[in-house]
Amino acid sequence: MQRIENHACFGGQQQVWQHASSTLDCTMKFAVYLPPQAERGPCPVLYWLSGLTCSEQNFIQKAGAQRYAAEHGLVLVAPDTSPRGDDVADDEGWDLGIGAGFYLDATRKPWAAHYRMHDYVVNELPALVDAHFPTTTARGISGHSMGGHGALVIALKHPGAYRSVSAFAPIVAPGRVPWGRKAFAAYLGEDEQAWQAWDATALIANARERLPLLVDQGGADEFLDSQLKPELLRAACEAAGHPLTLRLQPGYDHSYYFIASFIGEHLAHHARALKG
């Protein structure tokens, strides 16, 4: 690994690293915030998954999360949203290809050669983080929009791997909205039954762990009715008896202004679970 950024921040260090990913077959970047407590010993880790068009930079520059991570003693890890490079397949649309990995493992050409973000986030990235940084085995996961979809799906697919999960404006039912249908058809093919393995509302029905979900959604989000549809998540959780705290925040949109307004409450939620 190579460290390419290091900044003092709230008594800790905000870093960015790059490495050759064997899972994605390209060079990847990820951000790590090390709180001041990491100088004295291992700390729990919160993984953050960003949304469409984002990289590792959006969260670390706009969310204001480092202040709260320093308060609670949490390591923050924020990977890029997709593989990148000259050899990586891409699309002219902003909602498919580079910047739009959807945190799944693609099965169709040409995407399958590189687009394995689920495997990367679940396996390769934590192995690197645990090998190079002072971390405990306690992990949480969170994300925004496409990354909120990723956080929910990953937590549901891997019971016991994460102690906490939350999301901001997640795509909760990608198989039933335009963003998800476009990506799933490209990455996975036309068999909609195969899409269910990457759909939080479908996974909840048979979840083997009842990990409480914390979801914040902006009431003035321009994508609320067309792409996000949080009512589908509420219905799925009610039908399965799955614990959900779904908060509709009046006046807030889809931006990082929304995330920055409530990120402190989310980190407190994770800290209680990770340090309890």
XYZ file of C-alpha atoms in Angstrom:
276
model
C 0.000 0.000 0.000
C 1.045 3.605 -0.562
C -0.130 6.546 1.536
C -0.930 9.466 -0.748
C -2.540 11.897 1.731
C -2.136 12.637 5.435
C -3.785 15.522 7.292
C -4.020 16.293 11.010
C -7.723 16.436 11.911
C -9.424 16.708 15.345
C -6.367 15.268 17.068
C -6.171 12.328 14.674
C -5.041 11.696 11.102
C -7.073 11.756 7.903
C -5.266 9.600 5.369
C -5.824 8.321 1.842
C -4.148 5.132 0.631
C -3.917 3.339 -2.690
C -3.151 -0.280 -3.445
C -3.329 -2.883 -6.172
C -6.610 -4.736 -5.667
C -6.575 -8.407 -6.575
C -10.379 -8.528 -6.300
C -11.030 -5.674 -8.704
C -7.873 -6.067 -10.820
C -7.061 -2.367 -10.692
C -5.531 0.265 -8.423
C -7.948 1.353 -5.695
C -8.014 4.230 -3.233
C -9.597 4.326 0.198
C -9.676 6.883 2.992
C -8.907 6.106 6.640
C -9.485 8.413 9.585
C -7.464 7.400 12.637
C -8.847 9.035 15.802
C -6.458 10.170 18.547
C -7.369 7.062 20.576
C -5.715 4.898 17.885
C -2.318 6.048 19.179
C -3.038 4.195 22.422
C -4.544 1.003 21.052
C -6.977 -0.658 18.633
C -10.325 1.017 17.886
C -13.603 -0.193 16.308
C -14.125 0.483 12.597
C -17.018 2.092 10.753
C -17.097 1.519 6.987
C -18.746 4.232 4.898
C -20.024 3.588 1.356
C -20.608 6.633 -0.818
C -23.172 7.178 -3.546
C -23.333 7.542 -7.313
C -20.551 9.620 -8.955
C -18.641 9.890 -5.668
C -15.132 8.788 -4.699
C -13.450 8.389 -1.303
C -13.103 12.189 -1.179
C -16.740 13.245 -0.857
C -17.296 11.794 2.589
C -14.017 12.893 4.134
C -14.344 16.458 2.839
C -18.073 17.135 3.287
C -19.645 14.979 6.007
C -17.816 16.404 9.033
C -17.604 12.916 10.499
C -14.037 13.167 11.833
C -15.121 15.354 14.746
C -17.499 12.661 16.003
C -15.121 9.805 15.232
C -12.523 11.522 17.397
C -15.089 11.919 20.182
C -16.100 8.246 20.105
C -12.767 6.678 19.178
C -13.862 5.193 15.846
C -11.717 4.451 12.818
C -13.524 5.542 9.639
C -12.861 3.737 6.352
C -14.304 5.082 3.095
C -13.497 3.219 -0.135
C -14.044 4.471 -3.659
C -17.400 3.642 -5.224
C -16.165 1.476 -8.104
C -13.058 0.184 -9.858
C -11.233 2.750 -12.003
C -8.603 2.698 -14.713
C -8.054 2.626 -18.453
C -8.872 -1.084 -18.653
C -12.065 -0.851 -16.582
C -15.376 -1.023 -18.440
C -17.415 2.180 -18.394
C -20.620 3.670 -19.773
C -21.550 7.101 -21.105
C -24.215 7.455 -18.427
C -23.278 8.805 -15.012
C -25.361 6.138 -13.254
C -23.554 3.104 -14.697
C -19.917 2.089 -14.813
C -17.140 4.082 -13.122
C -18.523 5.799 -10.029
C -21.530 3.463 -10.000
C -20.361 0.060 -8.792
C -23.551 -0.576 -6.762
C -21.596 -2.714 -4.248
C -22.440 -5.983 -5.994
C -20.440 -8.670 -7.817
C -21.155 -8.406 -11.545
C -21.701 -11.593 -13.520
C -22.006 -10.245 -17.082
C -19.273 -9.178 -19.501
C -17.564 -6.771 -19.682
C -18.419 -5.783 -16.099
C -17.540 -9.067 -14.377
C -13.811 -8.581 -14.944
C -13.605 -5.667 -12.476
C -16.956 -4.860 -10.870
C -16.798 -6.907 -7.675
C -17.314 -4.170 -5.100
C -19.223 -6.420 -2.708
C -16.331 -8.875 -2.470
C -13.887 -5.978 -2.132
C -15.769 -4.233 0.698
C -16.572 -7.437 2.598
C -13.260 -9.281 2.238
C -10.222 -7.596 0.706
C -10.610 -4.122 2.211
C -11.163 -5.228 5.847
C -8.217 -7.609 5.588
C -5.996 -4.710 4.496
C -7.353 -2.382 7.157
C -6.926 -4.907 9.968
C -3.389 -5.758 8.824
C -2.145 -2.159 8.606
C -4.095 -0.141 11.193
C -4.903 -0.461 14.936
C -8.408 -1.906 14.708
C -10.542 -4.241 16.771
C -12.851 -6.889 15.330
C -15.901 -4.671 15.953
C -17.224 -3.347 12.626
C -20.150 -1.191 11.586
C -21.268 -0.107 8.138
C -23.105 2.918 6.788
C -23.598 4.772 3.532
C -25.533 7.227 1.395
C -27.897 6.597 -1.534
C -26.230 3.857 -3.642
C -23.900 3.416 -0.670
C -26.875 3.156 1.670
C -28.114 0.333 -0.534
C -24.675 -1.260 -0.237
C -24.546 -0.905 3.540
C -27.981 -2.461 4.080
C -27.386 -5.330 1.655
C -23.919 -6.147 2.992
C -25.102 -6.174 6.610
C -28.087 -8.363 5.728
C -26.028 -10.807 3.655
C -23.350 -11.274 6.331
C -24.963 -11.844 9.729
C -22.486 -11.523 12.570
C -19.919 -9.587 10.534
C -21.195 -6.136 11.567
C -22.472 -4.933 14.914
C -24.290 -1.889 13.533
C -25.725 -0.530 10.289
C -27.248 2.750 9.181
C -28.005 4.604 5.966
C -28.826 8.024 4.560
C -31.409 8.095 1.751
C -30.676 4.522 0.649
C -31.901 2.898 -2.559
C -33.859 0.283 -0.620
C -35.478 -1.589 -3.519
C -33.136 -1.205 -6.507
C -34.996 -3.794 -8.552
C -38.061 -1.535 -8.552
C -36.521 1.859 -9.403
C -34.775 3.189 -12.534
C -31.254 3.516 -11.100
C -31.209 -0.037 -9.835
C -32.936 -1.623 -12.807
C -30.429 -0.084 -15.213
C -27.444 -1.212 -13.137
C -28.779 -4.676 -12.338
C -29.666 -5.420 -15.963
C -26.151 -4.441 -17.036
C -24.191 -6.089 -14.234
C -26.366 -9.153 -13.558
C -28.479 -9.743 -16.665
C -32.204 -9.706 -17.315
C -33.210 -12.403 -14.801
C -34.948 -10.309 -12.151
C -34.970 -13.234 -9.753
C -31.183 -12.967 -9.549
C -31.553 -9.326 -8.566
C -33.212 -10.288 -5.282
C -29.843 -11.218 -3.773
C -28.882 -7.522 -3.949
C -32.156 -5.968 -2.799
C -32.522 -5.003 0.868
C -36.316 -5.270 0.855
C -36.055 -8.845 -0.462
C -33.263 -9.886 1.902
C -35.085 -8.722 5.028
C -37.744 -11.414 4.646
C -35.227 -14.193 5.329
C -32.607 -12.342 7.371
C -30.929 -14.639 9.907
C -30.015 -11.713 12.164
C -32.280 -8.906 13.365
C -29.660 -6.160 13.344
C -31.497 -2.855 13.982
C -31.561 -0.528 10.979
C -31.223 3.250 11.355
C -32.283 5.152 8.224
C -32.570 8.910 7.732
C -34.365 10.268 4.672
C -34.716 13.888 3.621
C -38.303 14.998 3.128
C -37.304 17.390 0.320
C -35.109 14.837 -1.453
C -35.681 15.175 -5.214
C -35.257 11.397 -5.616
C -37.590 10.411 -2.782
C -40.569 9.191 -4.785
C -38.812 8.065 -7.979
C -35.656 6.263 -6.791
C -35.608 5.793 -3.008
C -39.101 4.774 -1.860
C -38.372 4.268 1.866
C -41.959 3.131 2.406
C -40.982 -0.165 0.743
C -38.331 -0.723 3.388
C -40.810 0.061 6.160
C -43.306 -2.411 4.729
C -40.681 -5.152 4.391
C -39.480 -4.636 7.966
C -43.018 -4.626 9.362
C -43.839 -7.844 7.522
C -40.691 -9.584 8.804
C -40.656 -8.066 12.288
C -37.258 -6.523 11.569
C -36.275 -3.572 13.824
C -36.181 -0.308 11.863
C -35.873 3.330 12.857
C -36.878 5.302 9.754
C -36.776 9.061 10.213
C -38.153 11.449 7.587
C -36.326 14.757 8.063
C -38.503 17.636 6.760
C -36.798 20.129 4.451
C -33.619 18.141 3.827
C -32.491 17.134 0.346
C -30.141 14.443 -1.023
C -26.905 16.378 -0.497
C -24.060 16.258 2.004
C -25.701 19.173 3.812
C -28.253 16.564 4.872
C -25.577 14.027 5.809
C -23.545 16.567 7.780
C -26.644 17.535 9.758
C -27.200 14.028 11.155
C -23.836 12.254 10.868
C -23.147 12.881 14.551
C -26.274 10.957 15.543
C -25.313 8.102 13.244
C -21.796 7.846 14.654
C -23.248 7.837 18.175
C -25.565 4.993 17.102
C -22.594 3.010 15.812
C -20.401 3.817 18.813
C -22.991 2.420 21.220
C -23.049 -0.874 19.351
C -19.335 -1.083 18.577
C -18.109 -0.192 22.051
C -20.923 -1.765 24.081
